[in-house]
Coordinates of C-alpha atoms in Angstrom, one line a residue:
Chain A
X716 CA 15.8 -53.9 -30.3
X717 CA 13.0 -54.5 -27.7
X718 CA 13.3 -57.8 -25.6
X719 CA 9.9 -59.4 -25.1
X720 CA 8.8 -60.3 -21.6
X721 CA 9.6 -64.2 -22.3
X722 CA 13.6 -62.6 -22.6
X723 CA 13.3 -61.0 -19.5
X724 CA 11.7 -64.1 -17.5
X725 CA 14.2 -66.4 -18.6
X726 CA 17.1 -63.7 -17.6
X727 CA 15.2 -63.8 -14.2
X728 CA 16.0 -60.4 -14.1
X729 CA 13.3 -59.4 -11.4
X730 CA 15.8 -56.1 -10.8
X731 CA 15.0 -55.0 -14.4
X732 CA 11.4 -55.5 -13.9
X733 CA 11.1 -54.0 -10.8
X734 CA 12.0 -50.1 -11.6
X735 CA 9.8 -51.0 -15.1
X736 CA 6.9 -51.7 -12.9
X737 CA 7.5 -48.8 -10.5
X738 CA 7.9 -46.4 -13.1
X739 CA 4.4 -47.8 -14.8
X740 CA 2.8 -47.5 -11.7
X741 CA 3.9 -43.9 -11.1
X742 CA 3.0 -42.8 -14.6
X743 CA -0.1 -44.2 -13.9
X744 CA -1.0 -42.7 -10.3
X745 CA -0.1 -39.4 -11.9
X746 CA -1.9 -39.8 -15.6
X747 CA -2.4 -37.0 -17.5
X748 CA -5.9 -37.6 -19.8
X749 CA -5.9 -35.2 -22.2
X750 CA -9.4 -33.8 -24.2
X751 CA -8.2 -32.3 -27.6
X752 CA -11.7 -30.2 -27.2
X753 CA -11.1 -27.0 -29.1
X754 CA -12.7 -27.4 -32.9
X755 CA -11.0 -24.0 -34.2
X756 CA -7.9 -25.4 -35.2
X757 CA -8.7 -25.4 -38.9
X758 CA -9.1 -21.4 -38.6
X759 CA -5.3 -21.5 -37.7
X760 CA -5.6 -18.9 -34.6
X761 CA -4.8 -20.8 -31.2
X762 CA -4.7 -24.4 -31.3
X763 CA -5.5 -25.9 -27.2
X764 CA -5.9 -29.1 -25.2
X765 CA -6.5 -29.2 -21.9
X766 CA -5.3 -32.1 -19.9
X767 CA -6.4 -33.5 -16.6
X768 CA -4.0 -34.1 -13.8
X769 CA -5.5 -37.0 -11.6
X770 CA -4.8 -36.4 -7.8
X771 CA -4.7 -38.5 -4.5
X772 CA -5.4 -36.3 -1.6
X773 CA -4.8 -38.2 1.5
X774 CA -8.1 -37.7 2.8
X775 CA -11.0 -36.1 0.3
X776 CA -14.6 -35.5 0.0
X777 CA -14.4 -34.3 -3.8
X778 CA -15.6 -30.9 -2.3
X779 CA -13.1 -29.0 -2.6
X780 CA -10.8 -26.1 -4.6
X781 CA -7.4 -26.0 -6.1
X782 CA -5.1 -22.9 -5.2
X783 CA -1.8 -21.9 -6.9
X784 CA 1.0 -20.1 -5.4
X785 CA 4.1 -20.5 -7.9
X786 CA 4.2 -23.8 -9.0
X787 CA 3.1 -25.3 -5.9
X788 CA -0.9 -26.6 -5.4
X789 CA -3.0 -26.6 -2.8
X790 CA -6.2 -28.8 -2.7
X791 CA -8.3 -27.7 0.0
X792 CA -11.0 -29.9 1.3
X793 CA -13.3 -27.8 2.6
X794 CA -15.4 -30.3 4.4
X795 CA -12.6 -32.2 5.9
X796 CA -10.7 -28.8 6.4
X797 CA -7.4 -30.2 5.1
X798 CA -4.9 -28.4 2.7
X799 CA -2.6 -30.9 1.0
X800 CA 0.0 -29.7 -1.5
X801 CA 0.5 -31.2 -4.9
X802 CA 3.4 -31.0 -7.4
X803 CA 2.3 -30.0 -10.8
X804 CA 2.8 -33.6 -11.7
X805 CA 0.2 -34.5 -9.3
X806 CA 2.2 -35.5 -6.7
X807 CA 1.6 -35.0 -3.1
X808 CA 3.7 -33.2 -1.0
X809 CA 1.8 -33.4 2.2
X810 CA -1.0 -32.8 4.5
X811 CA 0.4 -28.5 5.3
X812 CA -2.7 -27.8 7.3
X813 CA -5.1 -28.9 9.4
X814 CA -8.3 -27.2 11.0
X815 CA -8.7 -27.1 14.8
X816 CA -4.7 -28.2 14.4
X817 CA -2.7 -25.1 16.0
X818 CA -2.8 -22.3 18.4
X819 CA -5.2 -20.1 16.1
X820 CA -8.1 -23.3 16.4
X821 CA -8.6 -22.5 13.0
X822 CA -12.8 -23.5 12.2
X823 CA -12.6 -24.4 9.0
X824 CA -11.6 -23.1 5.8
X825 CA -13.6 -20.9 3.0
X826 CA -10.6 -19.8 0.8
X827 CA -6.9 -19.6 0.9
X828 CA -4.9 -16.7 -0.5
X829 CA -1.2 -17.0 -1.1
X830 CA 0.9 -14.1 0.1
X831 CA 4.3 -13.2 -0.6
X832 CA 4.6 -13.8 3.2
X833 CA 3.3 -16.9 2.9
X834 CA -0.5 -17.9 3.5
X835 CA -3.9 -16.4 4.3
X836 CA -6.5 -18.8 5.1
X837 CA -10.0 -17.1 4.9
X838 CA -12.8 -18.8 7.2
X839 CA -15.5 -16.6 7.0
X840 CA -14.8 -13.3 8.1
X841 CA -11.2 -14.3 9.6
X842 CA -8.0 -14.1 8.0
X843 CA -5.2 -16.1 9.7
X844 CA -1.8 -15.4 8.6
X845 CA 0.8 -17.8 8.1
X846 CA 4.6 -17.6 6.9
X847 CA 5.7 -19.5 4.2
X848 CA 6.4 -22.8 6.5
X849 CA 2.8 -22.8 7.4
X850 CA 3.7 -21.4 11.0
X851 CA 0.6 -19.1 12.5
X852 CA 1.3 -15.4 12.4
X853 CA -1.5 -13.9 13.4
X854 CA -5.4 -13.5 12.8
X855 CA -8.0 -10.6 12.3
X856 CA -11.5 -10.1 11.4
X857 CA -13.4 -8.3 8.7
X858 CA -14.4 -4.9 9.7
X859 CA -15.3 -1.4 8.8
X860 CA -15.2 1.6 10.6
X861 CA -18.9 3.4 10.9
X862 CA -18.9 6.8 8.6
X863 CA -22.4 7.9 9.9
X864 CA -24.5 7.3 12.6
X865 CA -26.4 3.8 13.0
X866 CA -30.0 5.2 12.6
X867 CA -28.8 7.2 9.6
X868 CA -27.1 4.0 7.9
X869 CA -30.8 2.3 9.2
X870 CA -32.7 4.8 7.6
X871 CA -31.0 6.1 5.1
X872 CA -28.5 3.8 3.0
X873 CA -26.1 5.3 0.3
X874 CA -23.5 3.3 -1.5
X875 CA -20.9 4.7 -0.1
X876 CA -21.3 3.4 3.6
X877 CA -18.8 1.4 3.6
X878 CA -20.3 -0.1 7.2
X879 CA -22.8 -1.7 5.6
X880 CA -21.1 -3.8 3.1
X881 CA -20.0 -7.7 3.4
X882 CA -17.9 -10.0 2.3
X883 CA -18.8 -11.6 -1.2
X884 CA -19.9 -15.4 -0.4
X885 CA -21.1 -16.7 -3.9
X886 CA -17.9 -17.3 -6.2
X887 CA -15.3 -15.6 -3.6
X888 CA -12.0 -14.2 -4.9
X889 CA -9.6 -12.9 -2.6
X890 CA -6.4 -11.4 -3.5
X891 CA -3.0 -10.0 -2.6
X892 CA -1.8 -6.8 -3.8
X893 CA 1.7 -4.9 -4.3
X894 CA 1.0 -2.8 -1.5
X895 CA 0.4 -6.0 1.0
X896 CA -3.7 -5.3 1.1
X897 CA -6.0 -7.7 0.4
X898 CA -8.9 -7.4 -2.4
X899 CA -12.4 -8.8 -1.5
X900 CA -15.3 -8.8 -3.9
X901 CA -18.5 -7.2 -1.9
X902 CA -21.9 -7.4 -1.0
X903 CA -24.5 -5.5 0.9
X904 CA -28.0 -6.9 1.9
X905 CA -29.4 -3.8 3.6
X906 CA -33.0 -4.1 4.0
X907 CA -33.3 -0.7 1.8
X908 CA -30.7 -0.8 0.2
X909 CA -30.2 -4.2 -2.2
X910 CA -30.0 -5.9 -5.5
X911 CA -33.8 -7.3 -5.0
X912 CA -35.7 -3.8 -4.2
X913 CA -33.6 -1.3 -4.8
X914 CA -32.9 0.2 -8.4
X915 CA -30.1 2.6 -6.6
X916 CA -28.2 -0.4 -5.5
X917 CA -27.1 -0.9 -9.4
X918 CA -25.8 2.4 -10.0
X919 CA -24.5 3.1 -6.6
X920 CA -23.5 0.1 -4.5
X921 CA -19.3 -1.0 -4.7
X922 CA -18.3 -3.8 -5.8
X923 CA -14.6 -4.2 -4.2
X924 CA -12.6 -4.2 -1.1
X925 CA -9.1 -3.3 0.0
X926 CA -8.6 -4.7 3.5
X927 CA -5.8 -4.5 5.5
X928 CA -4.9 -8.1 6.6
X929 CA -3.3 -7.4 10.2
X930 CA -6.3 -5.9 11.5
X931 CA -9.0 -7.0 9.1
X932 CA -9.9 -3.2 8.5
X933 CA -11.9 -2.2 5.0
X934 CA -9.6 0.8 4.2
X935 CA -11.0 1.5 0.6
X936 CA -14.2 0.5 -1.5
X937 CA -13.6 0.5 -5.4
X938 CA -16.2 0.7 -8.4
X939 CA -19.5 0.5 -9.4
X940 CA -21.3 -1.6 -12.1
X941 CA -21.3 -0.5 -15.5
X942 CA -24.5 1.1 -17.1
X943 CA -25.6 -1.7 -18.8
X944 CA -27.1 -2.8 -15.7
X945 CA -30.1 -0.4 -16.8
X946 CA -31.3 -2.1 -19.0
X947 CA -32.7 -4.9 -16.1
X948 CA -34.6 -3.5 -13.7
X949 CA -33.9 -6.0 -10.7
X950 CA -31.4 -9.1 -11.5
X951 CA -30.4 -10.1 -7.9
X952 CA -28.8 -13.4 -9.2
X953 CA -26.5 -12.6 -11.9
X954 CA -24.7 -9.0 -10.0
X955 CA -21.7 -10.6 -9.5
X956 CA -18.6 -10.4 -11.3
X957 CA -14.7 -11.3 -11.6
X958 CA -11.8 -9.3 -11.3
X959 CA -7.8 -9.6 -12.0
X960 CA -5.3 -7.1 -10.5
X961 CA -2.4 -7.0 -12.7
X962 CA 0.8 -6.5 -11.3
X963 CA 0.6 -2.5 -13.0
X964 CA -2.2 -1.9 -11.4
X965 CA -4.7 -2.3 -13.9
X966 CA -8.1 -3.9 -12.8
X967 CA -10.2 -5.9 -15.3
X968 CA -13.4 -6.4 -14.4
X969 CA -16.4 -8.8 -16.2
X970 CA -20.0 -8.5 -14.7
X971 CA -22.2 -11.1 -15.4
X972 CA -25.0 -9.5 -17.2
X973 CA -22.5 -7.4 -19.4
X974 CA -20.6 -8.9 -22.3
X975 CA -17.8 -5.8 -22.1
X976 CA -14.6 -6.6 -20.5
X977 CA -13.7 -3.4 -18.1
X978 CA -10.1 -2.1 -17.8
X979 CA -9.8 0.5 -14.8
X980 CA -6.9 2.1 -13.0
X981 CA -6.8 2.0 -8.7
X982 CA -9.3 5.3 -8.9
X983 CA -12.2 2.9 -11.4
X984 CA -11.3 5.6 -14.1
X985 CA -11.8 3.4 -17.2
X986 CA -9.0 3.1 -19.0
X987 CA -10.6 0.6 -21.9
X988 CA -13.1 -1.7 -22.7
X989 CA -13.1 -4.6 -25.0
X990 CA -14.6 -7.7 -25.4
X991 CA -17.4 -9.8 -27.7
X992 CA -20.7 -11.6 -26.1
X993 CA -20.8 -15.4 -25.8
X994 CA -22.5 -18.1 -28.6
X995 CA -25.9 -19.2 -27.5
X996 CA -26.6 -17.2 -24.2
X997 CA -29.6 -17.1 -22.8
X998 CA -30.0 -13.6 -21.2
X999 CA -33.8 -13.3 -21.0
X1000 CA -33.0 -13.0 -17.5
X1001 CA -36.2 -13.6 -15.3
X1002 CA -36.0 -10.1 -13.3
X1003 CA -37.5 -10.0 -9.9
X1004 CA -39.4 -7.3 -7.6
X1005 CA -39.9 -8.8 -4.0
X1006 CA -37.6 -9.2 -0.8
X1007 CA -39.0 -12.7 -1.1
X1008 CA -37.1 -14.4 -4.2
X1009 CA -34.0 -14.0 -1.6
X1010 CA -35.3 -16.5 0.0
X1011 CA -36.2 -18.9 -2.0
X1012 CA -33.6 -20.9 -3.2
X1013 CA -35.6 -22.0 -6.5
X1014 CA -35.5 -18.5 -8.5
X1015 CA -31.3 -19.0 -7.1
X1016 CA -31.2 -22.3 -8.9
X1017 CA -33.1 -21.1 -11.9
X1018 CA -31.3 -17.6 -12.6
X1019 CA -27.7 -20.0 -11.9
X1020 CA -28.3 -22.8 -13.4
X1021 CA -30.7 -21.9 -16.7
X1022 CA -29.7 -18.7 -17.2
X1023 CA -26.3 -18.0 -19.3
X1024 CA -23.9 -15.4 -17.7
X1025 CA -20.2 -14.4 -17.9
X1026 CA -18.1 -15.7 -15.3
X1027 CA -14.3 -15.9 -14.2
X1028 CA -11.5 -13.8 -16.2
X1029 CA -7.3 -14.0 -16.0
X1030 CA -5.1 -11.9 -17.4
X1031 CA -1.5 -13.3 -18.9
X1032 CA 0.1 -9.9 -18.9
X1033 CA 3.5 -11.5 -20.8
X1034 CA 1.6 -13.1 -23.6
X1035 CA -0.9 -9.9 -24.0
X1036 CA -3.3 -12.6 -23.3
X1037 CA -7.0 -12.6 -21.5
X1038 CA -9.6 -15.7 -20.4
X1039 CA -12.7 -15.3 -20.0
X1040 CA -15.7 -18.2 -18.8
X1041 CA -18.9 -17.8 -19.8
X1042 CA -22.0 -19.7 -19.1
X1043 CA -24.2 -20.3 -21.9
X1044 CA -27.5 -21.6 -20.0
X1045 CA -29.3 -24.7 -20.0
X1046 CA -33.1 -26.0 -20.9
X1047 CA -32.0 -29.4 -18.6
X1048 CA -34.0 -29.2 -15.0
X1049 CA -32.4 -31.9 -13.4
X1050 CA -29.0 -29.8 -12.9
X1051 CA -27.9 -30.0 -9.2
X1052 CA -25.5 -26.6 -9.0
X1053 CA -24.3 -24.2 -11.7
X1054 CA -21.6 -26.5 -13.1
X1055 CA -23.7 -28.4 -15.1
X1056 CA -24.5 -25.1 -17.0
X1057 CA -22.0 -25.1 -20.3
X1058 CA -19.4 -23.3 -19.9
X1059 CA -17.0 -22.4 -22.4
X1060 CA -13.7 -19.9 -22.6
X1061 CA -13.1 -17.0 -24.6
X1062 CA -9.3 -16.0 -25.4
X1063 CA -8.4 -12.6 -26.6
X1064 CA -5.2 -11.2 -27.8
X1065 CA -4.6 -7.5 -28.1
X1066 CA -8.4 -7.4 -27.3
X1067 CA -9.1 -9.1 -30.4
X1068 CA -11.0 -12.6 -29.6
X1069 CA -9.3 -15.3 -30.8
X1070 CA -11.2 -18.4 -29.5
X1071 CA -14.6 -19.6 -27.9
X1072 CA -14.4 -23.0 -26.8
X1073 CA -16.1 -25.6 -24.3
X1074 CA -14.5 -26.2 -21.2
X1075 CA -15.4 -28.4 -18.6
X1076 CA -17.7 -27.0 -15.3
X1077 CA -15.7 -26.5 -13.3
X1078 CA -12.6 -24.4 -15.1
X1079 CA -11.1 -22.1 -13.7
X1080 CA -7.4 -20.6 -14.7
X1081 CA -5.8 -20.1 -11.5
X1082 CA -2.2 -19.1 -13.3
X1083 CA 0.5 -20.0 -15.3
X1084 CA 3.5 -22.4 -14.7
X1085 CA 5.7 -22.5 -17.4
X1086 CA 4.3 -22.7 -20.5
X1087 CA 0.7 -24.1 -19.0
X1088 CA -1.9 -23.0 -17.6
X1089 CA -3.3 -24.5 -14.5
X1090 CA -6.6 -24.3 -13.6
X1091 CA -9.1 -25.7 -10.7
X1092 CA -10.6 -28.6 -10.8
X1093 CA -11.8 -32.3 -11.9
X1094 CA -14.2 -33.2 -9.3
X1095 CA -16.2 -36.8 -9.2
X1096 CA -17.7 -37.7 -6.4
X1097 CA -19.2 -40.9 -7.5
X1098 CA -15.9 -42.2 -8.4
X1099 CA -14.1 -40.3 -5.8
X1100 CA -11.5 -38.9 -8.2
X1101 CA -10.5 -35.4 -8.8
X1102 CA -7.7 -33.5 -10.3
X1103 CA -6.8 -30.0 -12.4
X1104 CA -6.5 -29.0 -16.0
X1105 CA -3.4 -27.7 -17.1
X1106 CA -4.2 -25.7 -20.8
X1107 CA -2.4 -25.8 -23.5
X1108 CA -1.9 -22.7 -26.0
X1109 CA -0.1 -23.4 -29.3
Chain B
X1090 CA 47.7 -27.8 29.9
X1091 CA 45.8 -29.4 27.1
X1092 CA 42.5 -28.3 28.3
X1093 CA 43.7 -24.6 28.7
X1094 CA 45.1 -24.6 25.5
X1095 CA 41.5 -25.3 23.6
X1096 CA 40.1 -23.2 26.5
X1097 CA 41.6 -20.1 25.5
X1098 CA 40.7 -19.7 21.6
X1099 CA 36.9 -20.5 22.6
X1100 CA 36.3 -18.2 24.9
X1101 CA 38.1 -15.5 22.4
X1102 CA 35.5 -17.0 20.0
X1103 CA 32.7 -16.7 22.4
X1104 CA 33.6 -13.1 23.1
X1105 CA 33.7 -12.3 20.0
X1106 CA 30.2 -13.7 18.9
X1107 CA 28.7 -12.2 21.8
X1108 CA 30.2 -8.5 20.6
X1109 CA 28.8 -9.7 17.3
X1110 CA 25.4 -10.9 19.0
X1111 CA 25.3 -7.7 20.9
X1112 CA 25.7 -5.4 17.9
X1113 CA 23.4 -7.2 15.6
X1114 CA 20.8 -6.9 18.3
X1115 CA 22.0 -3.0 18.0
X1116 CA 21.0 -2.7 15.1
X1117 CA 17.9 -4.7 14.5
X1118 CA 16.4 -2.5 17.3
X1119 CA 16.1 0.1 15.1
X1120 CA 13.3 -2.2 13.2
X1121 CA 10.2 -2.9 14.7
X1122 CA 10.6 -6.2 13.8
X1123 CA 11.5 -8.3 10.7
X1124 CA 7.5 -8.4 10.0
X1125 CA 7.0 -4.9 9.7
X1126 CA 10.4 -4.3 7.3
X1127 CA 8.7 -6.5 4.9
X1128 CA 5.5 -4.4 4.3
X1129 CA 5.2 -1.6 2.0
X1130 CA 5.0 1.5 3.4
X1131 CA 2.1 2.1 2.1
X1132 CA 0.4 -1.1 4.1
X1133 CA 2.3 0.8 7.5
X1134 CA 0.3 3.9 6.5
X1135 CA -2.9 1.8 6.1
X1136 CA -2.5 0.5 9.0
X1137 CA -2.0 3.8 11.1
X1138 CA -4.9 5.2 8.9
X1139 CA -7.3 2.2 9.9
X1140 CA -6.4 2.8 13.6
X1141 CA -7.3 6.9 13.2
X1142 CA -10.4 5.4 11.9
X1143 CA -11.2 2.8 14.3
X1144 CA -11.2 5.9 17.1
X1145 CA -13.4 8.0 14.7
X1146 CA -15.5 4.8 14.5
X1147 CA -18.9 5.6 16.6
X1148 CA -20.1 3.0 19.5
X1149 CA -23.2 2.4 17.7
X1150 CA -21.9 1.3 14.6
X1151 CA -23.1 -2.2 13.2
X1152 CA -19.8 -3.8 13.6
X1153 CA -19.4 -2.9 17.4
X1154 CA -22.9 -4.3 17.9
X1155 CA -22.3 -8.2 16.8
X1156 CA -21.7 -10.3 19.8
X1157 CA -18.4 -12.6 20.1
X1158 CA -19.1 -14.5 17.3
X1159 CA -20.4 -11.9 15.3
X1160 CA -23.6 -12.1 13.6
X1161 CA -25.2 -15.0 11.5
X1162 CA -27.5 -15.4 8.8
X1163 CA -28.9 -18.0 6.4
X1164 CA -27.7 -17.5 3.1
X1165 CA -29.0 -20.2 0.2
X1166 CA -29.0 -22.5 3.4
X1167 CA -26.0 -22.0 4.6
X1168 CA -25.4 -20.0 7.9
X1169 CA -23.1 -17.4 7.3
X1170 CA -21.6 -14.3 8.7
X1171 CA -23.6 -11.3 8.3
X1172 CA -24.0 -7.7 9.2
X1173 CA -25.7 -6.8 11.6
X1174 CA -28.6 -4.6 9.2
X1175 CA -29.1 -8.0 6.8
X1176 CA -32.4 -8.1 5.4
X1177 CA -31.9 -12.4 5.8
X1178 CA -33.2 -14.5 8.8
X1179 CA -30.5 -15.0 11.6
X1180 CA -28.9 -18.2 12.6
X1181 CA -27.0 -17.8 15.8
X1182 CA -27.8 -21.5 17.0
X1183 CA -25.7 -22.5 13.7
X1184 CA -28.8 -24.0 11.7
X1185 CA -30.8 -22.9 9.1
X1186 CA -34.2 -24.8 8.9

């Protein structure tokens, strides 16, 4: 039998209330709001809901990424430079690093990558290393030995110069593999040799990286893009793409302009290929000819923001299960940055899709913990409030 | 007395650990160090093959050519690392206009 409030007052039991308040508080700081957003259940394939983990950083500037390692997350700030861990409950666990805070005067922070060491935090082109108590290892820089002489890679590009190529800076994924490298996703802005003049860049350019960590050496450039990327003649904005390294070594890959999910093994043979293209997608990509659309940010904006494209992919190797985001494209012109573009997530099982549903902007599956998964990030910088989604498969 | 009598069992003690120091120190010099005996051999190799290639590595190559800081370029606004052939305007003061 519940006791009403009066009952309690006259006890004067401000012990019992106490805890009660606590614990409402708590359950409130940590609220899960959860957006039953998937319309497919009638079909009887996956139901989902994704809920939203509310956070409260100690410092934030709602510009910022979630990271998993385990079932530990890390919110990094990236204009304050802070990385705070969270529980998966939302609670904090503490500031665990700081820029220009330790021996390695770290500069800020572009992107951390959990090890099985520890940490990499990427700024730039630097990888400092740190063990698993957040205690500085060591640091490098991204290079590449040269293959040919300078004039020749002036004069004469081919893809496989491997001095010439970059490190990825729109949409960055870094990862740790088996072997202890690291995989980059690449880009190369050679005067003669790019994605705005040069017709040789789509067949023949690389699109990933292994790099050695401890000295920051490119050791290996993997794959090119697939030939659907003759159909366009020159689509600067949209030759990106997303990768996921499973833990057998298969890589599966999905370019932007290609609806086809890739499956290669460590030498890009294909292995398989699979995958069905996105509802309501504009691809009438506006194509470009001139040097000069790289720099001007409006055909960026456009090609990002109106223009629909496939996006991030994961790979649930247990369940036989793989996510991908897609971005449908949008007629609104007021949009500030790509996440106002729909975006919505197809599932596949056994390469069969089983659902194509809207997810927020910002979605991105970062991995699994338990039955859930977790992925980056609530942001709202008007009301200063910010979290991460955990999904829900039934 | 009494002091002797404690004194004697420590310093067996202390003998003892510092034979057991001694040959644990034995035989962790015969690893590098803890670091290394937790990479792959394949990252060793990398590593060995990276240096072979850092000596093949030319002086004129685009990578020896940055200065300190390396080199910077603007990219969408921001200024950003960049090698030294990009096609984009550079930044080295830090600003893009």
């Amino acid at each position: 039998m519940m006791k009403s409030p009066k009952t309690l007052q006259s006890k004067g039991s401000l012990r019992i209330q106490t805890p009660f308040f606590l614990f409402l508080l708590v359950s409130f700081a940590c609220s899960e709001k959860r957006d039953v957003i998937n319309d497919s259940a009638k079909e009887g394939l996956i139901q989902t809901t994704i809920d939203t983990v509310f956070v409260e950083p100690t410092q934030s500037s709602q510009l910022g990424t979630f990271y998993l390692k385990d079932d530990a997350l890390f919110y990094v700030d990236n204009a304050y430079g802070i990385i705070e861990e969270f529980s998966i409950e939302g609670r904090s666990k503490g500031i665990k690093k700081r820029e220009l805070d330790g021996p390695e005067e770290l500069q800020g922070i572009s992107e951390l990558i959990p090890t099985k060491a520890g940490f990499i935090i990427r700024h730039d082109w630097g990888f400092y290393q740190y063990d698993s108590e957040w205690e500085y290892v060591g640091k490098s820089v991204f290079q590449s030995a040269s293959t040919v002489s300078y004039e020749e890679m002036l004069d004469n590009p081919k893809g496989e110069y491997i001095e010439m190529y970059e490190l990825l800076h729109h949409n960055p994924k870094t990862t740790e593999i088996a072997d202890g490298h690291l995989v980059i996703k690449l880009d190369v802005e050679h005067p003669l040799f790019n994605a705005f003049t040069t017709r040789s860049y789509y067949r023949d350019s690389r699109v990933l990286g292994k790099v050695n960590p401890f000295n920051g050496m490119m050791v290996e450039m993997l794959g090119t893009r697939p030939d659907s990327y003759e159909e366009y003649e020159y689509i600067p904005f949209h030759v990106m793409l997303d990768y996921h390294w499973t833990s057998d070594n298969s890589i599966y890959v999905t370019y932007e302009a290609d609806s086809l999910i890739y499956v290669y093994d460590t030498s890009w043979n294909l292995k398989d290929s699979f995958g069905e293209a996105g509802i309501g997608m504009n691809t009438d990509y506006v194509e470009s000819q001139t040097l000069d659309v790289a720099f001007d940010v409006k055909y960026f904006n456009y090609a990002r923001n109106r223009e629909g494209f496939y996006k991030d992919i994961y790979v649930d190797e247990e369940e036989g299960l793989v996510f991908r985001t897609y971005r449908q494209g949008s007629d609104r012109q007021d949009l500030l940055d790509e996440t106002g573009n729909p975006l919505r997530l197809q599932i596949y099982r056994n390469k069969k899709l089983m659902e194509d549903f809207s997810v927020p902007g910002r979605f991105r599956i970062l991995g699994k913990v338990g039955e859930r998964y977790v992925a980056d990030g609530y942001y709202d910088e008007q009301n200063e409030k910010q979290g991460f989604y955990l999904l829900n498969l039934n | 007395m009494r002091q002797t009598s404690i004194t004697k069992p420590n310093r067996f003690k202390m003998k003892f650990n510092v034979s057991l120091l001694i040959a644990g120190l034995f035989c962790l010099s015969f690893f590098p160090s803890t670091r290394t005996t937790a990479q792959d051999a394949t990252v060793i190799k990398a590593i060995a093959d990276a240096a072979i290639e850092i000596g093949k590595s030319i002086d004129s190559s685009c990578d020896k050519k940055r200065p300190e800081n390396g080199f910077t370029a603007c990219k969408g606004g921001d200024c950003l690392p960049a090698k030294c052939i990009s096609f984009r305007s550079r930044c080295d003061n830090g600003t893009c206009g």
